[in-house]
mmCIF file of C-alpha atoms in Angstrom:
data_model
loop_
_atom_site.group_PDB
_atom_site.id
_atom_site.type_symbol
_atom_site.label_atom_id
_atom_site.label_comp_id
_atom_site.label_asym_id
_atom_site.label_seq_id
_atom_site.Cartn_x
_atom_site.Cartn_y
_atom_site.Cartn_z
ATOM 1 C CA MET A 6 -7.181 -24.685 -34.319
ATOM 2 C CA SER A 7 -7.505 -21.733 -36.887
ATOM 3 C CA GLU A 8 -10.392 -19.173 -36.022
ATOM 4 C CA ASP A 9 -13.001 -21.252 -34.944
ATOM 5 C CA ILE A 10 -13.258 -23.952 -37.649
ATOM 6 C CA ASP A 11 -14.182 -27.061 -36.391
ATOM 7 C CA LEU A 12 -11.582 -29.757 -37.143
ATOM 8 C CA SER A 13 -14.572 -32.520 -37.886
ATOM 9 C CA THR A 14 -16.036 -30.079 -40.354
ATOM 10 C CA VAL A 15 -12.877 -29.510 -42.309
ATOM 11 C CA LEU A 16 -11.882 -32.871 -42.376
ATOM 12 C CA SER A 17 -15.431 -33.664 -43.805
ATOM 13 C CA VAL A 18 -15.153 -31.195 -46.640
ATOM 14 C CA LEU A 19 -11.524 -32.400 -47.434
ATOM 15 C CA ASP A 20 -13.035 -36.308 -47.350
ATOM 16 C CA ASP A 21 -15.096 -35.293 -50.334
ATOM 17 C CA GLU A 22 -13.338 -35.751 -53.823
ATOM 18 C CA TYR A 23 -15.147 -33.187 -55.631
ATOM 19 C CA ALA A 24 -14.090 -30.441 -53.031
ATOM 20 C CA ARG A 25 -10.367 -31.594 -53.031
ATOM 21 C CA GLU A 26 -10.639 -31.306 -57.149
ATOM 22 C CA ILE A 27 -11.994 -27.702 -56.767
ATOM 23 C CA LEU A 28 -8.988 -27.038 -54.234
ATOM 24 C CA THR A 29 -6.517 -28.695 -56.657
ATOM 25 C CA HIS A 30 -7.535 -26.928 -59.917
ATOM 26 C CA THR A 31 -8.131 -23.392 -58.070
ATOM 27 C CA SER A 32 -4.719 -23.614 -56.713
ATOM 28 C CA VAL A 33 -3.470 -23.284 -60.037
ATOM 29 C CA GLU A 34 -5.695 -20.140 -61.412
ATOM 30 C CA PRO A 35 -9.192 -18.822 -60.540
ATOM 31 C CA MET A 36 -12.090 -20.618 -62.170
ATOM 32 C CA SER A 37 -15.729 -20.309 -62.696
ATOM 33 C CA ALA A 38 -18.015 -22.531 -61.333
ATOM 34 C CA SER A 39 -18.912 -23.553 -64.714
ATOM 35 C CA THR A 40 -15.256 -24.356 -65.492
ATOM 36 C CA LEU A 41 -15.075 -26.142 -62.426
ATOM 37 C CA SER A 42 -18.036 -28.029 -63.429
ATOM 38 C CA GLU A 43 -16.441 -29.450 -66.638
ATOM 39 C CA ARG A 44 -13.010 -30.118 -65.061
ATOM 40 C CA CYS A 45 -14.420 -32.087 -62.194
ATOM 41 C CA ASP A 46 -17.136 -33.695 -64.441
ATOM 42 C CA ALA A 47 -20.043 -32.503 -61.917
ATOM 43 C CA SER A 48 -23.222 -30.992 -62.261
ATOM 44 C CA LEU A 49 -23.468 -27.220 -61.502
ATOM 45 C CA PRO A 50 -25.509 -27.662 -58.299
ATOM 46 C CA THR A 51 -22.815 -29.998 -57.042
ATOM 47 C CA ILE A 52 -20.022 -27.747 -57.692
ATOM 48 C CA TYR A 53 -21.884 -24.686 -55.765
ATOM 49 C CA ARG A 54 -22.396 -26.837 -52.775
ATOM 50 C CA ARG A 55 -18.879 -27.939 -52.423
ATOM 51 C CA LEU A 56 -18.092 -24.258 -52.886
ATOM 52 C CA ASP A 57 -20.393 -23.214 -50.411
ATOM 53 C CA ARG A 58 -18.429 -25.830 -47.692
ATOM 54 C CA LEU A 59 -15.014 -24.659 -48.682
ATOM 55 C CA GLU A 60 -15.791 -21.063 -48.365
ATOM 56 C CA GLU A 61 -17.418 -22.076 -44.919
ATOM 57 C CA CYS A 62 -14.035 -23.165 -44.062
ATOM 58 C CA ARG A 63 -12.081 -20.099 -45.864
ATOM 59 C CA LEU A 64 -10.581 -22.796 -47.802
ATOM 60 C CA VAL A 65 -11.663 -20.981 -51.131
ATOM 61 C CA THR A 66 -12.227 -17.342 -51.693
ATOM 62 C CA GLU A 67 -14.936 -15.859 -54.265
ATOM 63 C CA GLU A 68 -13.927 -12.960 -56.626
ATOM 64 C CA THR A 69 -16.554 -10.819 -59.075
ATOM 65 C CA GLU A 70 -15.082 -10.596 -62.318
ATOM 66 C CA LEU A 71 -16.444 -8.153 -65.580
ATOM 67 C CA ALA A 72 -16.943 -10.090 -68.631
ATOM 68 C CA PRO A 73 -16.375 -8.374 -71.607
ATOM 69 C CA ASP A 74 -20.222 -8.089 -72.628
ATOM 70 C CA GLY A 75 -20.410 -5.819 -69.186
ATOM 71 C CA ASN A 76 -21.823 -8.895 -66.960
ATOM 72 C CA HIS A 77 -20.393 -10.162 -64.394
ATOM 73 C CA TYR A 78 -19.346 -13.450 -62.741
ATOM 74 C CA SER A 79 -17.907 -15.239 -59.964
ATOM 75 C CA VAL A 80 -14.624 -16.907 -59.736
ATOM 76 C CA TYR A 81 -12.996 -19.274 -57.143
ATOM 77 C CA SER A 82 -9.533 -19.355 -55.890
ATOM 78 C CA ALA A 83 -7.928 -21.839 -53.495
ATOM 79 C CA ASN A 84 -7.141 -19.824 -50.546
ATOM 80 C CA LEU A 85 -5.566 -22.895 -48.222
ATOM 81 C CA GLU A 86 -1.739 -22.892 -48.312
ATOM 82 C CA LYS A 87 -0.883 -25.581 -45.333
ATOM 83 C CA LEU A 88 -2.892 -27.816 -43.400
ATOM 84 C CA GLU A 89 -1.205 -29.368 -40.352
ATOM 85 C CA LEU A 90 -2.638 -31.857 -38.093
ATOM 86 C CA THR A 91 -0.907 -32.610 -34.838
ATOM 87 C CA LEU A 92 -1.669 -34.941 -32.118
ATOM 88 C CA GLU A 93 -0.666 -33.921 -28.728
ATOM 89 C CA ASP A 94 -1.273 -34.418 -25.192
ATOM 90 C CA GLY A 95 -4.160 -36.472 -26.115
ATOM 91 C CA GLY A 96 -6.004 -34.212 -28.537
ATOM 92 C CA PHE A 97 -5.879 -33.153 -32.100
ATOM 93 C CA ASP A 98 -4.856 -29.597 -32.988
ATOM 94 C CA LEU A 99 -5.455 -28.056 -36.565
ATOM 95 C CA GLU A 100 -3.395 -25.194 -37.935
ATOM 96 C CA LEU A 101 -4.494 -23.559 -41.369
ATOM 97 C CA THR A 102 -2.381 -21.721 -43.091
ATOM 98 C CA TYR A 103 -4.393 -19.152 -45.610
ATOM 99 C CA HIS A 104 -2.804 -17.247 -48.465
ATOM 100 C CA GLU A 105 -1.976 -13.757 -47.484
ATOM 101 C CA GLU A 106 -2.687 -11.514 -50.582
ATOM 102 C CA ASP A 107 -1.192 -7.885 -50.650
ATOM 103 C CA VAL A 108 -3.732 -5.205 -50.407
ATOM 104 C CA ALA A 109 -2.218 -3.350 -53.710
ATOM 105 C CA ASP A 110 -2.253 -6.470 -55.252
ATOM 106 C CA LYS A 111 -5.904 -7.181 -54.270
ATOM 107 C CA PHE A 112 -6.886 -3.565 -55.624
ATOM 108 C CA THR A 113 -4.685 -4.157 -58.996
ATOM 109 C CA ARG A 114 -6.676 -7.364 -59.787
ATOM 110 C CA MET A 115 -9.848 -5.666 -59.103
ATOM 111 C CA TRP A 116 -9.160 -2.390 -60.959
ATOM 112 C CA GLU A 117 -8.214 -4.804 -63.904
ATOM 113 C CA GLY A 118 -11.273 -6.647 -63.700
ATOM 114 C CA LEU A 119 -13.271 -3.572 -64.035
ATOM 115 C CA ARG A 120 -11.690 -2.563 -67.606
#
């Protein structure tokens, strides 16, 4: 199992319809909580609760972006690349593969967000 993330926790998070919708939407492009609220037809508190649970399992990442008016806001991106559940020797094993971002790409995105 990947880095101390409990199998039942991950499966519980993924059992939630809103959490799965958040993952599918943010796998296409980073989105703010308010955009996710509209796309998932859910209240902001519901979206934030699901985002918290997804972040605990490292299934989404949060980035801060700068708005043209100088304010900042968070956008969320799916971090899950692959989930593999195997049954072997009388037990389940969960393997989570996360997107790996190049440090240079991360710096470029951060720099572009500051402009």
